[in-house]
Short mmCIF file of C-alpha atoms and ligand atoms in Angstrom, two decimals:
data_model
loop_
_atom_site.label_atom_id
_atom_site.label_comp_id
_atom_site.label_asym_id
_atom_site.label_seq_id
_atom_site.Cartn_x
_atom_site.Cartn_y
_atom_site.Cartn_z
CA UNK S 1 71.19 145.78 105.85
CA UNK S 2 73.90 145.15 103.23
CA UNK S 3 73.52 145.91 99.51
CA UNK S 4 72.47 142.33 98.85
CA UNK S 5 69.67 142.60 101.41
CA UNK S 6 71.28 140.61 104.21
CA UNK S 7 71.50 141.51 107.89
CA UNK S 8 74.66 143.21 108.97
CA UNK S 9 75.42 144.17 112.54
CA UNK S 10 78.61 145.72 113.84
CA UNK S 11 80.66 143.14 115.73
CA UNK S 12 83.81 143.52 117.72
CA UNK S 13 84.70 139.86 117.96
CA UNK S 14 85.43 137.47 115.14
CA UNK S 15 82.90 134.71 114.85
CA UNK S 16 82.91 131.13 113.53
CA UNK S 17 80.07 131.50 111.02
CA UNK S 18 81.49 134.67 109.48
CA UNK S 19 85.12 133.46 109.34
CA UNK S 20 83.90 130.35 107.52
CA UNK S 21 81.77 132.49 105.20
CA UNK S 22 84.86 134.56 104.37
CA UNK S 23 86.99 131.45 103.76
CA UNK S 24 84.31 130.26 101.31
CA UNK S 25 84.40 133.57 99.47
CA UNK S 26 81.10 134.86 100.93
CA UNK S 27 80.14 138.45 101.68
CA UNK S 28 78.62 138.09 105.17
CA UNK S 29 81.66 138.97 107.26
CA UNK S 30 83.34 141.92 108.93
CA UNK S 31 86.91 143.25 109.18
CA UNK S 32 87.47 141.40 112.49
CA UNK S 33 86.50 138.12 110.81
CA UNK S 34 88.75 138.76 107.82
CA UNK S 35 91.64 139.60 110.17
CA UNK S 36 91.08 136.39 112.11
CA UNK S 37 90.86 134.41 108.84
CA UNK S 38 94.15 135.98 107.68
CA UNK S 39 95.88 134.93 110.92
CA UNK S 40 94.47 131.42 110.66
CA UNK S 41 95.62 131.21 107.03
CA UNK S 42 99.08 132.33 108.07
CA UNK S 43 99.21 129.54 110.66
CA UNK S 44 97.71 126.95 108.30
CA UNK S 45 97.72 127.96 104.62
CA UNK S 46 95.35 125.14 103.61
CA UNK S 47 92.48 126.36 105.76
CA UNK S 48 90.58 127.93 102.86
CA UNK S 49 90.89 124.77 100.81
CA UNK S 50 89.72 122.83 103.88
CA UNK S 51 86.60 125.02 104.17
CA UNK S 52 85.86 124.41 100.48
CA UNK S 53 86.28 120.63 100.54
CA UNK S 54 84.19 120.48 103.69
CA UNK S 55 81.41 122.40 101.95
CA UNK S 56 81.72 120.18 98.87
CA UNK S 57 81.31 117.09 101.06
CA UNK S 58 78.15 118.60 102.56
CA UNK S 59 76.75 118.68 99.01
CA UNK S 60 77.88 115.10 98.31
CA UNK S 61 76.28 113.92 101.55
CA UNK S 62 72.95 115.63 100.87
CA UNK S 63 72.89 114.25 97.33
CA UNK S 64 73.52 110.76 98.71
CA UNK S 65 70.82 111.11 101.39
CA UNK S 66 68.19 112.64 99.11
CA UNK S 67 69.10 110.18 96.33
CA UNK S 68 69.96 106.55 97.09
CA UNK S 69 69.13 106.80 100.81
CA UNK S 70 65.65 108.21 100.10
CA UNK S 71 65.73 110.85 102.87
CA UNK S 72 63.21 113.66 102.52
CA UNK S 73 63.81 115.69 105.68
CA UNK S 74 66.98 117.28 106.97
CA UNK S 75 67.98 118.77 110.30
CA UNK S 76 71.14 120.82 109.72
CA UNK S 77 72.68 121.95 113.02
CA UNK S 78 75.50 124.49 112.75
CA UNK S 79 74.23 125.40 109.30
CA UNK S 80 76.14 128.70 109.09
CA UNK S 81 75.61 131.61 106.72
CA UNK S 82 73.58 130.93 103.62
CA UNK S 83 76.12 130.61 100.83
CA UNK S 84 76.75 128.51 97.74
CA UNK S 85 75.24 125.02 97.76
CA UNK S 86 72.83 125.39 100.64
CA UNK S 87 71.31 122.13 101.84
CA UNK S 88 67.78 122.90 100.61
CA UNK S 89 69.07 123.84 97.15
CA UNK S 90 71.06 120.62 96.84
CA UNK S 91 68.24 118.51 98.30
CA UNK S 92 65.53 120.05 96.07
CA UNK S 93 67.74 119.34 93.05
CA UNK S 94 67.41 115.64 93.83
CA UNK S 95 64.07 115.50 95.67
CA UNK S 96 61.80 118.50 95.15
CA UNK S 97 59.62 117.37 98.10
CA UNK S 98 62.51 117.58 100.60
CA UNK S 99 62.19 119.69 103.78
CA UNK S 100 65.05 121.33 105.63
CA UNK S 101 65.33 122.82 109.13
CA UNK S 102 68.46 124.93 109.63
CA UNK S 103 69.75 125.56 113.14
CA UNK S 104 72.60 127.81 114.23
CA UNK S 105 73.46 129.60 117.46
CA UNK S 106 74.68 132.67 115.59
CA UNK S 107 71.78 135.15 115.33
CA UNK S 108 73.24 136.86 112.26
CA UNK S 109 73.59 133.55 110.39
CA UNK S 110 69.99 132.70 111.34
CA UNK S 111 68.65 136.13 110.31
CA UNK S 112 70.41 135.87 106.94
CA UNK S 113 69.10 132.34 106.43
CA UNK S 114 65.57 133.50 107.24
CA UNK S 115 65.85 136.27 104.65
CA UNK S 116 67.03 133.77 102.04
CA UNK S 117 64.23 131.35 102.94
CA UNK S 118 61.41 133.91 103.10
CA UNK S 119 59.75 132.44 99.99
CA UNK S 120 60.74 128.83 100.63
CA UNK S 121 57.94 127.16 102.60
CA UNK S 122 59.75 123.81 102.82
CA UNK S 123 62.68 125.20 104.80
CA UNK S 124 63.02 127.07 108.10
CA UNK S 125 65.95 128.56 110.01
CA UNK S 126 65.92 128.80 113.79
CA UNK S 127 68.31 129.95 116.46
CA UNK S 128 69.29 126.95 118.54
CA UNK S 129 72.27 125.57 120.39
CA UNK S 130 73.63 122.07 119.98
CA UNK S 131 74.44 122.15 123.70
CA UNK S 132 70.65 121.91 124.21
CA UNK S 133 69.42 119.35 121.66
CA UNK S 134 66.01 118.91 123.29
CA UNK S 135 65.17 122.58 122.66
CA UNK S 136 66.00 122.11 118.97
CA UNK S 137 63.88 118.96 118.73
CA UNK S 138 60.93 120.66 120.44
CA UNK S 139 61.14 123.96 118.60
CA UNK S 140 57.72 124.60 116.99
CA UNK S 141 59.26 125.56 113.64
CA UNK S 142 61.15 122.26 113.58
CA UNK S 143 58.21 120.09 114.69
CA UNK S 144 55.92 122.06 112.34
CA UNK S 145 58.10 121.22 109.32
CA UNK S 146 59.70 117.85 110.08
CA UNK S 147 57.90 114.65 111.05
CA UNK S 148 60.31 113.29 113.62
CA UNK S 149 58.63 109.88 113.54
CA UNK S 150 60.01 109.48 110.00
CA UNK S 151 63.71 109.18 109.02
CA UNK S 152 65.71 112.39 109.12
CA UNK S 153 69.12 113.33 107.75
CA UNK S 154 70.92 114.84 110.73
CA UNK S 155 73.78 117.07 109.57
CA UNK S 156 76.52 117.99 112.05
CA UNK S 157 79.02 119.26 109.54
CA UNK S 158 82.10 121.15 110.78
CA UNK S 159 80.56 121.87 114.17
CA UNK S 160 81.72 119.18 116.61
CA UNK S 161 85.35 120.36 116.71
CA UNK S 162 83.98 123.49 118.40
CA UNK S 163 83.01 121.30 121.36
CA UNK S 164 85.47 120.48 124.11
CA UNK S 165 85.26 117.09 125.77
CA UNK S 166 83.65 118.58 128.86
CA UNK S 167 80.66 119.58 126.69
CA UNK S 168 80.22 115.81 126.10
CA UNK S 169 79.50 116.00 122.36
CA UNK S 170 78.89 112.23 122.31
CA UNK S 171 75.94 112.72 124.71
CA UNK S 172 74.52 115.55 122.62
CA UNK S 173 74.70 113.41 119.48
CA UNK S 174 73.21 110.52 121.47
CA UNK S 175 70.24 112.66 122.53
CA UNK S 176 69.55 113.59 118.90
CA UNK S 177 70.09 110.05 117.63
CA UNK S 178 67.75 108.61 120.27
CA UNK S 179 65.02 111.06 119.26
CA UNK S 180 65.18 110.02 115.59
CA UNK S 181 63.77 106.81 114.17
CA UNK S 182 65.90 103.95 112.86
CA UNK S 183 66.77 104.54 109.23
CA UNK S 184 67.72 108.16 109.92
CA UNK S 185 71.24 109.22 108.96
CA UNK S 186 74.02 111.06 110.75
CA UNK S 187 76.45 113.08 108.63
CA UNK S 188 79.46 114.70 110.20
CA UNK S 189 82.84 116.21 109.48
CA UNK S 190 85.51 116.89 112.06
CA UNK S 191 88.99 118.44 112.06
CA UNK S 192 91.83 116.16 113.10
CA UNK S 193 95.47 116.38 114.08
CA UNK S 194 96.10 112.79 112.90
CA UNK S 195 99.38 112.65 111.02
CA UNK S 196 99.49 116.43 110.69
CA UNK S 197 102.28 118.92 110.88
CA UNK S 198 102.32 121.51 113.66
CA UNK S 199 100.53 124.00 111.39
CA UNK S 200 97.15 122.38 112.02
CA UNK S 201 97.63 122.30 115.78
CA UNK S 202 98.81 125.92 115.67
CA UNK S 203 95.71 126.95 113.73
CA UNK S 204 93.52 125.06 116.21
CA UNK S 205 95.20 126.87 119.12
CA UNK S 206 94.78 130.20 117.36
CA UNK S 207 91.12 129.45 116.56
CA UNK S 208 90.63 128.63 120.20
CA UNK S 209 92.10 131.94 121.27
CA UNK S 210 90.16 133.93 118.67
CA UNK S 211 86.66 132.52 118.78
CA UNK S 212 85.58 129.35 120.50
CA UNK S 213 86.87 126.05 121.83
CA UNK S 214 88.55 124.02 119.12
CA UNK S 215 89.30 120.36 119.68
CA UNK S 216 91.06 118.24 117.06
CA UNK S 217 90.01 114.58 117.34
CA UNK S 218 91.55 111.34 116.14
CA UNK S 219 89.77 108.94 113.80
CA UNK S 220 89.03 106.66 116.76
CA UNK S 221 87.40 109.55 118.60
CA UNK S 222 85.38 110.55 115.54
CA UNK S 223 84.25 106.95 115.06
CA UNK S 224 82.75 107.01 118.56
CA UNK S 225 80.33 109.70 117.39
CA UNK S 226 78.83 107.03 115.11
CA UNK S 227 77.77 104.75 117.98
CA UNK S 228 74.55 102.90 117.11
CA UNK S 229 75.06 103.66 113.42
CA UNK S 230 76.09 101.50 110.50
CA UNK S 231 78.71 103.40 108.55
CA UNK S 232 78.05 103.90 104.87
CA UNK S 233 80.96 102.99 102.58
CA UNK S 234 83.73 104.21 102.48
CA UNK S 235 83.37 104.85 106.24
CA UNK S 236 85.14 107.71 107.98
CA UNK S 237 87.78 109.09 105.59
CA UNK S 238 89.89 112.18 105.17
CA UNK S 239 88.55 114.77 102.73
CA UNK S 240 88.48 115.30 99.85
CA UNK S 241 87.44 111.96 98.58
CA UNK S 242 84.36 110.57 100.35
CA UNK S 243 82.42 110.32 97.09
CA UNK S 244 85.47 109.18 95.08
CA UNK S 245 86.27 106.55 97.68
CA UNK S 246 82.65 105.43 97.60
CA UNK S 247 82.81 104.93 93.85
CA UNK S 248 86.29 103.51 94.30
CA UNK S 249 87.55 105.94 91.69
CA UNK S 250 90.19 107.11 94.20
CA UNK S 251 91.10 110.31 92.44
CA UNK S 252 92.31 111.95 95.67
CA UNK S 253 95.80 110.78 96.58
CA UNK S 254 97.04 110.73 100.16
CA UNK S 255 98.89 114.01 99.50
CA UNK S 256 95.61 115.67 98.52
CA UNK S 257 93.93 114.72 101.79
CA UNK S 258 93.23 117.42 104.32
CA UNK S 259 92.90 116.94 108.07
CA UNK S 260 89.11 116.67 108.07
CA UNK S 261 87.34 113.41 108.69
CA UNK S 262 83.98 112.87 107.07
CA UNK S 263 81.46 110.10 107.39
CA UNK S 264 77.83 109.11 107.08
CA UNK S 265 76.12 106.60 109.35
CA UNK S 266 72.69 104.99 109.16
CA UNK S 267 71.08 105.07 112.57
CA UNK S 268 70.02 101.60 113.78
C1 SAM U 301 82.30 126.06 110.19
S1 SAM U 301 80.62 126.48 110.17
C2 SAM U 301 79.92 125.13 109.25
C3 SAM U 301 78.73 125.51 108.39
C4 SAM U 301 78.12 124.34 107.60
N1 SAM U 301 77.67 123.29 108.48
C5 SAM U 301 79.12 123.76 106.63
O1 SAM U 301 79.80 122.79 107.01
O2 SAM U 301 79.24 124.25 105.50
C6 SAM U 301 80.15 126.05 111.83
C7 SAM U 301 78.81 126.62 112.25
O3 SAM U 301 78.46 126.05 113.52
C8 SAM U 301 77.82 127.06 114.28
N2 SAM U 301 77.89 126.68 115.70
C9 SAM U 301 78.99 126.65 116.50
N3 SAM U 301 78.66 126.24 117.75
C10 SAM U 301 77.31 126.00 117.72
C11 SAM U 301 76.38 125.54 118.70
N4 SAM U 301 76.77 125.30 119.95
N5 SAM U 301 75.09 125.38 118.33
C12 SAM U 301 74.69 125.66 117.05
N6 SAM U 301 75.53 126.11 116.09
C13 SAM U 301 76.82 126.27 116.42
C14 SAM U 301 78.59 128.32 113.94
O4 SAM U 301 77.84 129.49 114.24
C15 SAM U 301 78.83 128.13 112.45
O5 SAM U 301 77.80 128.71 111.71
#
């Protein structure tokens, strides 16, 4: 247990959830994760900024879903370590009756989320793997909290680039989409190599060697993940700027854009 009451276990290998936590300035990480993050930053100096704009988009997306889209239940797969701007905190700020199920395959991230949520009856955290969507959908904590016959906000934020093509991410998304009623929403972000310098590809290769598969995808490939969805304006865009583009305030210039696509689709 760390000083702030969270789970800490000794780990020899760097891990996705903890590297991301470190890049966001969190405290739930170990020396191996910080070393890996330092190497990734050396390869691609904007990686920390990318983690932050990704997290900021997650907040924008949840505010949009809980606000104008009227969504009251969220299924957040690949939710990561609890940190600033957790989905339930953002959602409750807009809709105090919102419910959130967090899912991650990292037991430490799940244990820390469960500690944070101990006194939050409208949110649960479970260990689950996106490779097996049916187990997530049938998990008693998920079915006990979410009514899957009613629209759900499905969040797959910064997780799909950890899936190689042979894991068939489009089928996994399809299985989730098919299980949710029309009027549900799919939110995702995804790293890309589109128009990028070698640094991004180098970081992806390094990530791959250090932790897990890492697959950059083009905009066309990311758009395929939104099959059977109507894209919400401004469509799939590079971050930062989804919310600005939506309001057509266009404060992010093309030089500000990072190689992360983001989009929200309404499931038909
Ligand atoms: C980069 S973090 C993103 C966290 C959060 N979604 C966000 O965008 O702020 C990716 C998370 O996906 C989780 N993850 C990776 N592969 C997974 C899988 N197969 N099933 C469930 N979670 C997975 C990692 O453990 C990590 O916590």
